[in-house]
Amino acid sequence: MEQKILVRDQESSSSPSSSFFFFYLCSSTFKNLFTEAKNTIPNPNPIIPLSPVSKMSNQKKRNFQIEAFKHRVVVDPKYADKTWQILERAIHQIYNQDASGLSFEELYRNAYNMVLHKFGEKLYSGFIATMTAHLKEKSKLIEAAQGGSFLEELNKKWNEHNKALEMIRDILMYMDRTYIESTKKTHVHPMGLNLWRDNVVHFPKIHTRLLNTLLDLVQKERTGEVIDRGLMRNVIKMFMDLGESVYQEDFEKPFLEASSEFYKVESQEFIESCDCGDYLKKAEKRLTEEIDRVAHYLDPKSEEKITSVVEKEMIANHMQRLVHMENSGLVNMLLNDKYEDLGRMYNLFRRVTNGLLTVRDVMTSHLREMGKQLVTDPEKSKDPVEYVQRLLDERDKYDKVINTAFGNDKTFQNALNSSFEYFINLNARSPEFISLFVDDKLRKGLKGITDVDVEVILDKVMMLFRYLQEKDVFEKYYKQHLAKRLLSGKTVSDDAERSLIVKLKTECGYQFTSKLEGMFTDMKTSEDTMRGFYGSHPELSEGPTLIVQVLTTGSWPTQPAVPCNLPAEVSVLCEKFRSYYLGTHTGRRLSWQTNMGTADIKAVFGKGQKHELNVSTFQMCVLMLFNNSDRLSYKEIEQATEIPAPDLKRCLQSLACVKGKNVIKKEPMSKDIGEEDSFFVNDKFTSKFYKVKIGTVVAQKETEPEKQETRQRVEEDRKPQIEAAIVRIMKSRKILDHNNIIAEVTKQLQPRFLANPTEIKKRIESLIERDFLERDSTDRKLYRYLA
Amino acid sequence: MGLSKDRIRFNVGGRIFETTSTTLANAGRGSFFGALFDENWNLSQPGDEEEEDLFIDRNPDCFAVLLDLLRTGDLNIPPNIPERLLHKEAMFYGLIDHLRTAKWGPFDGNRLRLSRSVTGIAPGDGTAIRAGPDGGCCVAHGSVVHVFDWMLEEHPTINLDYQRVNDVGWINSGNIVLSACERLGRGDGGMGLFSSSSGELRYKFQVSHDNQVKSYSAGALSFSPDSKIFTSCKGRSNEYGIGVWDQITGKQVDFFYESPGWSLGDADKLQWLNGKNCLLVATLFPRKDNCYISLLDFRDKNMVWSWSDIGSPATADEKRVRDAIAMEESNSICVVNEFEDLGFIDLRMDGGGSSVRWSSRSRLMKSKMPDEPCYPKLALHEGQLFSSMNDSISVFCGSDWVLTSRLKRSYGGSICDFSIGGDRLFALHSEENVFDVWETLPPPVI
């Protein structure tokens, strides 16, 4: 803008009262915006001061004055109003969808100018007032909409408002960026949303009606009606656009409350009328419906909230009742293998706190109860093989349940394991039975089964083995049974035997199986020894054959050697072997385990029937006596053979009392052997087979005294182990108090057996006596290691 | 027609411009052009019978500059266009952010050029200059703070009835925190939050000891990325230490009281170390007779590292530490003495006693000292170390801190403070009330 000031008669005018000033404004714009400047400054200086000046009273005295262009530019007071009117009209047009004739450039410029000329406040408040008026009008229209068209009308108006708001924001962009920014007012767009919220959504006649309409629609959908989900989504989206708090306060919260009420009633209805399986199906369906609903028209953040409402009302509140439901609860599902229902229960219950805990507890107590019955029922523990098979079946079953229905949940697996551990050890004979089961499988059961199947069975057995607390007892039995298998040559598969030993080794360590492996070595060496023996004694090819298995003491479960008089023919051979063996191995001692041997003898009966009898060594001794006499009394036999009475009785019983195998007869005829009985050869013995196997009447299971004996031996064997553990611990700790020793020893021995605290105490005392440890002189509870 | 649909003709203040809508799309939706071409405003489609130019009632020369900015991303201002006018036009079109980003490049201490020197009207020595996050700066003189935006337009001055401003700092481009001395008997002073655009006081930070609000003097400031403000505080009843406030709530969240024989409340420099989650506190000569540098861990109220020159033999050089800055990458603290010798203290060894490793090759200025020396200052920016001494700033790079550049201007006297931020370096001179703005050159054409 430039300005020219023409001064006339500057020097010459004499009239004090007449001075003329003209000025032109040579500006193309804003010409009309300037007020006339007053000529107040008696200043002849053509330079125009910019500062405001005071009025001078003596202006008349000066002749030539230059009127200062007073720079306090006052804009046309109507300017702002005019400009605002243009903008206001435009806002009206935009709201009436009549914006096609509007020039964005013009509106933007006008808004810009208003801000530039410090009318930002007017612009801002004007925009709010105009928009508010429009929205008030709209809310009346929405309110007037009847019934079903209410939501549609609301949605329509909302879309219109959004579009209008966008355009208004475009026009007011400059204000948004400068005036609003510097005055920290609410920006145009959020302001527009707030106005919609306050004037439409919170309009009293709309507010509750809107909420009720929405909740009604949800309710309708829950009862199976089809609703306009698109419209629903748009309206809910409006709430979300208005801000999280609006969505939560005006929709989500009442929605959750209504849902909670709905499901409270419905779940009560279901639980009265349905069994557990059906109930769970319905609950699952409701849950997926709600998740579906959220996906279709709610804020994704609501999913967690609404599902928790369903979970609480339908599951958590009825958890106990569902699990314990008569004839259809968890136990019933388990008993009837309802995997699908179990899976559903698992998936639903895992959603609520303590849900899985409840399921797990019920399953555990059921398992324990069931297992307890299984192992303590005398009927069921009659046959060890079946007993173990039943255990395996139960385990398989629950493995499958956990696998298919409980998602292989680790906590359930742990519960299963701890339950088994609990009840297997309730029956003290479990270790023996498991060993017998293995014995059975490795004797004959495995015939015709592939290696892979063998592995599977053995793996399962190992599983049960892991549950045992008294693993050393198992070892004892296993050794016995393995010895029998090996000595009688009954073992079916060497590979299977070794495979199991490898498994035991990985489970319990080298120590556990070293003796078992020693047994295999003995068998192999004995074969070689026999070959050598007969190689060095070629003259022995005639006459009886002696096969000796040399067993290392300690590796084998030998009983104290029972003295027994062998028949002369045999004892000669035995002597020869003894001298051969001791000749090749110096410093060894041989003792005969006649109680473990067998013999094949040829016999000719009355009418010339020839048979080969397979008998035990004791039986052979008895039968050989009848080569020299027809009839012998019990006393005579006992004297001649010196077999211990119980063994002799058993041996005679099997020779005389088993039908079809009674190669001798006794008088009087009876089942039991008496001290006064007498025996003679059964001339009339017949058999379809040439080879006859005379078994020994031996119960496969141990008899009571035998059991006691094994037990005692186990206890005896534990003593050195406990002592070793104590010494190991004390050696590293030097000083330790009583309770800690007990705890550590128990922990260290856990993989093998559960050590008895009183026994540990005894061992400690024994060690103190032997000066391995001493009690602390001041604190009697402390033990000190003596190096 | 020859005109493709993409082409657009403008009549700006009487001059015809032709461009494409893709070029204008660079302006973004939040600009005049973005709104203009929004489908809401059904602009007469190109190709309609009588094609009319779009009229814009603005300055054509500036439009040309801004159109080129949108076309090339480069800003070229012909000498006949006043910068202020261009800024105003850019504001109109909503292109001010485009203009700012095009004006100077990403900061590199070795490619700086002096962009402007701004002469202030405040009397007396400047206390501090602080670069804002968006290229603006503020200068503290005595008890007033002058605020400049990135266009270097001065905003209303922050003028308090406080005694003396000790330090200022930017919370963000809209807010400045100011620490001031307390005037005896007035209960004022302390620390306040001010609007950078209006200079108004927005919030006053209070300090409480034993649940009692006490007046205090605030010293050096530092901010952490998790919205905490730290300042060294001196209370009336010997409540010396480091106060911690939350930027969002404005509430005092912590106070680290200084222990006897160790100075915290007098600290001249605070620096938040994000990696270590510690605050570096340095109290340097001459405020105290000795230098104390420590690292504070506020989580367990522990001084995790400390160093002092107490007891170290005063050598002939009188190597007093004048400024310190922690360098987390190299796990050390860089210090400088009044001869601009750089020294390094290893952070991995605690205490270290007198284990400053002075690097003598940086000793440059020893011979000629100006009449009115200023204490040297240090700054670190993305692996470059800056050190001011007298009238120049040295730039050191690399793991061995080799001197690579020197920023120097012929007048204004010594540099009393400088600051890097918003991709600019501001240097405040002490003799004349003038500060320099250094910017990085735009990247080369090829």
mmCIF file of N, CA, C and O in Angstrom, chain B residues 222 268-273 276 279-284 292-295 305 307 321-337 342-347 376-388 396 401 418-420:
data_model
loop_
_atom_site.group_PDB
_atom_site.id
_atom_site.type_symbol
_atom_site.label_atom_id
_atom_site.label_comp_id
_atom_site.label_asym_id
_atom_site.label_seq_id
_atom_site.Cartn_x
_atom_site.Cartn_y
_atom_site.Cartn_z
ATOM 1 N N SER B 222 17.192 -30.860 33.409
ATOM 2 C CA SER B 222 17.333 -31.947 32.431
ATOM 3 C C SER B 222 15.985 -32.644 32.323
ATOM 4 O O SER B 222 15.173 -32.605 33.243
ATOM 5 N N ASP B 268 25.752 -27.399 38.133
ATOM 6 C CA ASP B 268 25.649 -26.536 36.967
ATOM 7 C C ASP B 268 25.143 -27.314 35.766
ATOM 8 O O ASP B 268 24.772 -26.736 34.769
ATOM 9 N N LYS B 269 25.233 -28.644 35.856
ATOM 10 C CA LYS B 269 24.864 -29.398 34.659
ATOM 11 C C LYS B 269 24.196 -30.702 35.073
ATOM 12 O O LYS B 269 24.702 -31.439 35.906
ATOM 13 N N LEU B 270 23.030 -30.957 34.461
ATOM 14 C CA LEU B 270 22.355 -32.239 34.640
ATOM 15 C C LEU B 270 22.218 -32.862 33.257
ATOM 16 O O LEU B 270 21.993 -32.162 32.277
ATOM 17 N N GLN B 271 22.359 -34.169 33.203
ATOM 18 C CA GLN B 271 22.176 -34.836 31.911
ATOM 19 C C GLN B 271 21.552 -36.192 32.170
ATOM 20 O O GLN B 271 22.078 -36.999 32.937
ATOM 21 N N TRP B 272 20.413 -36.441 31.545
ATOM 22 C CA TRP B 272 19.755 -37.733 31.729
ATOM 23 C C TRP B 272 20.369 -38.746 30.787
ATOM 24 O O TRP B 272 20.508 -38.493 29.582
ATOM 25 N N LEU B 273 20.776 -39.897 31.332
ATOM 26 C CA LEU B 273 21.374 -40.963 30.523
ATOM 27 C C LEU B 273 20.344 -42.078 30.379
ATOM 28 O O LEU B 273 20.047 -42.802 31.322
ATOM 29 N N LYS B 276 21.602 -45.901 30.758
ATOM 30 C CA LYS B 276 21.951 -46.311 32.116
ATOM 31 C C LYS B 276 20.819 -46.045 33.099
ATOM 32 O O LYS B 276 20.874 -46.481 34.242
ATOM 33 N N LEU B 279 21.006 -40.203 36.148
ATOM 34 C CA LEU B 279 21.168 -38.770 35.902
ATOM 35 C C LEU B 279 22.598 -38.378 36.233
ATOM 36 O O LEU B 279 23.103 -38.684 37.303
ATOM 37 N N LEU B 280 23.246 -37.702 35.255
ATOM 38 C CA LEU B 280 24.565 -37.166 35.521
ATOM 39 C C LEU B 280 24.392 -35.808 36.196
ATOM 40 O O LEU B 280 23.628 -34.971 35.725
ATOM 41 N N VAL B 281 25.081 -35.617 37.313
ATOM 42 C CA VAL B 281 25.021 -34.346 38.023
ATOM 43 C C VAL B 281 26.442 -33.835 38.158
ATOM 44 O O VAL B 281 27.304 -34.538 38.687
ATOM 45 N N ALA B 282 26.671 -32.650 37.625
ATOM 46 C CA ALA B 282 28.034 -32.114 37.694
ATOM 47 C C ALA B 282 28.013 -30.750 38.370
ATOM 48 O O ALA B 282 27.287 -29.852 37.950
ATOM 49 N N THR B 283 28.761 -30.619 39.439
ATOM 50 C CA THR B 283 28.940 -29.331 40.105
ATOM 51 C C THR B 283 30.393 -28.945 39.873
ATOM 52 O O THR B 283 31.302 -29.684 40.259
ATOM 53 N N LEU B 284 30.598 -27.807 39.202
ATOM 54 C CA LEU B 284 31.941 -27.516 38.726
ATOM 55 C C LEU B 284 32.454 -26.207 39.301
ATOM 56 O O LEU B 284 31.688 -25.324 39.679
ATOM 57 N N TYR B 292 32.554 -31.851 41.370
ATOM 58 C CA TYR B 292 31.917 -33.104 41.761
ATOM 59 C C TYR B 292 31.117 -33.604 40.562
ATOM 60 O O TYR B 292 30.303 -32.864 40.023
ATOM 61 N N ILE B 293 31.341 -34.813 40.157
ATOM 62 C CA ILE B 293 30.518 -35.391 39.092
ATOM 63 C C ILE B 293 29.973 -36.715 39.624
ATOM 64 O O ILE B 293 30.721 -37.531 40.173
ATOM 65 N N SER B 294 28.667 -36.918 39.489
ATOM 66 C CA SER B 294 28.118 -38.186 39.989
ATOM 67 C C SER B 294 26.994 -38.670 39.096
ATOM 68 O O SER B 294 26.381 -37.877 38.374
ATOM 69 N N LEU B 295 26.734 -39.945 39.138
ATOM 70 C CA LEU B 295 25.594 -40.543 38.445
ATOM 71 C C LEU B 295 24.608 -41.018 39.512
ATOM 72 O O LEU B 295 24.981 -41.756 40.417
ATOM 73 N N TRP B 305 27.844 -43.848 40.693
ATOM 74 C CA TRP B 305 29.199 -43.537 40.234
ATOM 75 C C TRP B 305 29.526 -42.131 40.678
ATOM 76 O O TRP B 305 28.647 -41.259 40.694
ATOM 77 N N TRP B 307 32.806 -38.979 40.997
ATOM 78 C CA TRP B 307 34.183 -38.536 40.775
ATOM 79 C C TRP B 307 34.340 -37.141 41.341
ATOM 80 O O TRP B 307 33.410 -36.335 41.272
ATOM 81 N N VAL B 321 38.156 -28.587 35.753
ATOM 82 C CA VAL B 321 37.096 -29.035 34.845
ATOM 83 C C VAL B 321 36.018 -27.962 34.783
ATOM 84 O O VAL B 321 35.546 -27.483 35.807
ATOM 85 N N ARG B 322 35.673 -27.526 33.582
ATOM 86 C CA ARG B 322 34.695 -26.460 33.402
ATOM 87 C C ARG B 322 33.350 -26.955 32.874
ATOM 88 O O ARG B 322 32.336 -26.286 32.998
ATOM 89 N N ASP B 323 33.368 -28.049 32.190
ATOM 90 C CA ASP B 323 32.091 -28.623 31.734
ATOM 91 C C ASP B 323 32.303 -30.122 31.578
ATOM 92 O O ASP B 323 33.429 -30.591 31.417
ATOM 93 N N ALA B 324 31.190 -30.854 31.647
ATOM 94 C CA ALA B 324 31.283 -32.313 31.561
ATOM 95 C C ALA B 324 30.082 -32.822 30.777
ATOM 96 O O ALA B 324 28.989 -32.246 30.846
ATOM 97 N N ILE B 325 30.301 -33.883 30.042
ATOM 98 C CA ILE B 325 29.187 -34.490 29.315
ATOM 99 C C ILE B 325 29.422 -35.994 29.257
ATOM 100 O O ILE B 325 30.552 -36.436 29.031
ATOM 101 N N ALA B 326 28.384 -36.745 29.551
ATOM 102 C CA ALA B 326 28.520 -38.207 29.531
ATOM 103 C C ALA B 326 28.286 -38.715 28.121
ATOM 104 O O ALA B 326 27.424 -38.206 27.407
ATOM 105 N N MET B 327 29.103 -39.672 27.718
ATOM 106 C CA MET B 327 28.938 -40.284 26.404
ATOM 107 C C MET B 327 28.665 -41.761 26.617
ATOM 108 O O MET B 327 29.569 -42.533 26.946
ATOM 109 N N GLU B 328 27.427 -42.136 26.480
ATOM 110 C CA GLU B 328 27.033 -43.494 26.862
ATOM 111 C C GLU B 328 27.646 -44.559 25.965
ATOM 112 O O GLU B 328 27.969 -45.644 26.416
ATOM 113 N N GLU B 329 27.819 -44.201 24.671
ATOM 114 C CA GLU B 329 28.358 -45.211 23.732
ATOM 115 C C GLU B 329 29.746 -45.649 24.167
ATOM 116 O O GLU B 329 30.069 -46.828 24.127
ATOM 117 N N SER B 330 30.571 -44.684 24.556
ATOM 118 C CA SER B 330 31.941 -45.050 24.899
ATOM 119 C C SER B 330 32.109 -45.218 26.401
ATOM 120 O O SER B 330 33.216 -45.390 26.879
ATOM 121 N N ASN B 331 30.987 -45.174 27.160
ATOM 122 C CA ASN B 331 31.041 -45.405 28.591
ATOM 123 C C ASN B 331 32.026 -44.485 29.289
ATOM 124 O O ASN B 331 32.813 -44.926 30.122
ATOM 125 N N SER B 332 31.988 -43.230 28.896
ATOM 126 C CA SER B 332 32.927 -42.313 29.539
ATOM 127 C C SER B 332 32.277 -40.949 29.694
ATOM 128 O O SER B 332 31.217 -40.689 29.148
ATOM 129 N N ILE B 333 32.952 -40.108 30.454
ATOM 130 C CA ILE B 333 32.516 -38.728 30.587
ATOM 131 C C ILE B 333 33.602 -37.863 29.989
ATOM 132 O O ILE B 333 34.793 -38.052 30.263
ATOM 133 N N CYS B 334 33.176 -36.950 29.129
ATOM 134 C CA CYS B 334 34.144 -36.031 28.533
ATOM 135 C C CYS B 334 34.118 -34.749 29.366
ATOM 136 O O CYS B 334 33.055 -34.229 29.696
ATOM 137 N N VAL B 335 35.293 -34.231 29.701
ATOM 138 C CA VAL B 335 35.358 -32.979 30.439
ATOM 139 C C VAL B 335 36.258 -32.022 29.677
ATOM 140 O O VAL B 335 37.017 -32.433 28.795
ATOM 141 N N VAL B 336 36.146 -30.758 29.992
ATOM 142 C CA VAL B 336 36.976 -29.769 29.303
ATOM 143 C C VAL B 336 37.487 -28.777 30.343
ATOM 144 O O VAL B 336 36.792 -28.475 31.306
ATOM 145 N N ASN B 337 38.706 -28.292 30.147
ATOM 146 C CA ASN B 337 39.223 -27.280 31.067
ATOM 147 C C ASN B 337 39.275 -25.935 30.348
ATOM 148 O O ASN B 337 38.889 -25.829 29.182
ATOM 149 N N LEU B 342 40.498 -31.450 26.168
ATOM 150 C CA LEU B 342 39.459 -32.440 26.449
ATOM 151 C C LEU B 342 40.041 -33.518 27.351
ATOM 152 O O LEU B 342 41.202 -33.901 27.193
ATOM 153 N N GLY B 343 39.252 -33.960 28.287
ATOM 154 C CA GLY B 343 39.681 -35.057 29.136
ATOM 155 C C GLY B 343 38.597 -36.104 29.201
ATOM 156 O O GLY B 343 37.426 -35.805 28.944
ATOM 157 N N PHE B 344 38.989 -37.324 29.507
ATOM 158 C CA PHE B 344 38.004 -38.395 29.538
ATOM 159 C C PHE B 344 38.103 -39.173 30.839
ATOM 160 O O PHE B 344 39.191 -39.473 31.299
ATOM 161 N N ILE B 345 36.951 -39.468 31.413
ATOM 162 C CA ILE B 345 36.913 -40.277 32.633
ATOM 163 C C ILE B 345 36.137 -41.542 32.311
ATOM 164 O O ILE B 345 35.048 -41.471 31.728
ATOM 165 N N ASP B 346 36.709 -42.669 32.683
ATOM 166 C CA ASP B 346 36.056 -43.944 32.379
ATOM 167 C C ASP B 346 34.918 -44.188 33.365
ATOM 168 O O ASP B 346 35.110 -44.116 34.569
ATOM 169 N N LEU B 347 33.738 -44.480 32.811
ATOM 170 C CA LEU B 347 32.577 -44.703 33.674
ATOM 171 C C LEU B 347 32.549 -46.102 34.257
ATOM 172 O O LEU B 347 31.782 -46.396 35.159
ATOM 173 N N PRO B 376 34.524 -22.782 28.623
ATOM 174 C CA PRO B 376 34.166 -23.659 27.507
ATOM 175 C C PRO B 376 32.927 -24.480 27.845
ATOM 176 O O PRO B 376 32.641 -24.755 28.999
ATOM 177 N N LYS B 377 32.214 -24.823 26.786
ATOM 178 C CA LYS B 377 31.022 -25.665 26.964
ATOM 179 C C LYS B 377 31.131 -26.850 26.020
ATOM 180 O O LYS B 377 31.804 -26.792 24.988
ATOM 181 N N LEU B 378 30.414 -27.915 26.391
ATOM 182 C CA LEU B 378 30.447 -29.142 25.587
ATOM 183 C C LEU B 378 29.038 -29.509 25.150
ATOM 184 O O LEU B 378 28.066 -29.220 25.837
ATOM 185 N N ALA B 379 28.954 -30.149 23.995
ATOM 186 C CA ALA B 379 27.671 -30.718 23.579
ATOM 187 C C ALA B 379 27.962 -31.966 22.757
ATOM 188 O O ALA B 379 29.040 -32.096 22.165
ATOM 189 N N LEU B 380 27.010 -32.857 22.753
ATOM 190 C CA LEU B 380 27.186 -34.110 22.014
ATOM 191 C C LEU B 380 25.969 -34.268 21.130
ATOM 192 O O LEU B 380 24.836 -34.058 21.562
ATOM 193 N N HIS B 381 26.214 -34.588 19.875
ATOM 194 C CA HIS B 381 25.074 -34.811 18.988
ATOM 195 C C HIS B 381 25.402 -35.913 17.997
ATOM 196 O O HIS B 381 26.277 -35.754 17.149
ATOM 197 N N GLU B 382 24.721 -37.021 18.132
ATOM 198 C CA GLU B 382 24.853 -38.162 17.218
ATOM 199 C C GLU B 382 26.307 -38.474 16.897
ATOM 200 O O GLU B 382 26.725 -38.496 15.742
ATOM 201 N N GLY B 383 27.068 -38.720 17.941
ATOM 202 C CA GLY B 383 28.438 -39.161 17.734
ATOM 203 C C GLY B 383 29.411 -38.035 17.413
ATOM 204 O O GLY B 383 30.571 -38.291 17.138
ATOM 205 N N GLN B 384 28.930 -36.782 17.408
ATOM 206 C CA GLN B 384 29.851 -35.668 17.189
ATOM 207 C C GLN B 384 29.918 -34.862 18.488
ATOM 208 O O GLN B 384 28.902 -34.606 19.117
ATOM 209 N N LEU B 385 31.143 -34.505 18.827
ATOM 210 C CA LEU B 385 31.354 -33.777 20.076
ATOM 211 C C LEU B 385 31.667 -32.325 19.733
ATOM 212 O O LEU B 385 32.477 -32.059 18.836
ATOM 213 N N PHE B 386 30.994 -31.409 20.421
ATOM 214 C CA PHE B 386 31.184 -29.993 20.136
ATOM 215 C C PHE B 386 31.729 -29.330 21.391
ATOM 216 O O PHE B 386 31.287 -29.615 22.490
ATOM 217 N N SER B 387 32.679 -28.452 21.156
ATOM 218 C CA SER B 387 33.275 -27.769 22.302
ATOM 219 C C SER B 387 33.466 -26.309 21.938
ATOM 220 O O SER B 387 34.086 -25.978 20.929
ATOM 221 N N SER B 388 32.909 -25.418 22.760
ATOM 222 C CA SER B 388 33.052 -23.993 22.458
ATOM 223 C C SER B 388 34.208 -23.440 23.257
ATOM 224 O O SER B 388 34.451 -23.832 24.394
ATOM 225 N N PHE B 396 34.419 -32.465 16.982
ATOM 226 C CA PHE B 396 35.283 -33.645 17.056
ATOM 227 C C PHE B 396 34.488 -34.867 16.651
ATOM 228 O O PHE B 396 33.323 -35.001 17.027
ATOM 229 N N TRP B 401 37.990 -38.917 18.715
ATOM 230 C CA TRP B 401 37.634 -37.503 18.795
ATOM 231 C C TRP B 401 38.661 -36.624 18.108
ATOM 232 O O TRP B 401 39.382 -35.855 18.737
ATOM 233 N N PHE B 418 26.110 -22.417 23.766
ATOM 234 C CA PHE B 418 25.576 -22.852 22.472
ATOM 235 C C PHE B 418 24.717 -24.086 22.706
ATOM 236 O O PHE B 418 24.767 -24.721 23.770
ATOM 237 N N SER B 419 23.893 -24.399 21.700
ATOM 238 C CA SER B 419 22.949 -25.490 21.877
ATOM 239 C C SER B 419 22.596 -26.068 20.519
ATOM 240 O O SER B 419 22.548 -25.337 19.517
ATOM 241 N N ILE B 420 22.366 -27.366 20.477
ATOM 242 C CA ILE B 420 22.017 -28.038 19.224
ATOM 243 C C ILE B 420 20.626 -28.629 19.381
ATOM 244 O O ILE B 420 20.314 -29.262 20.390
#
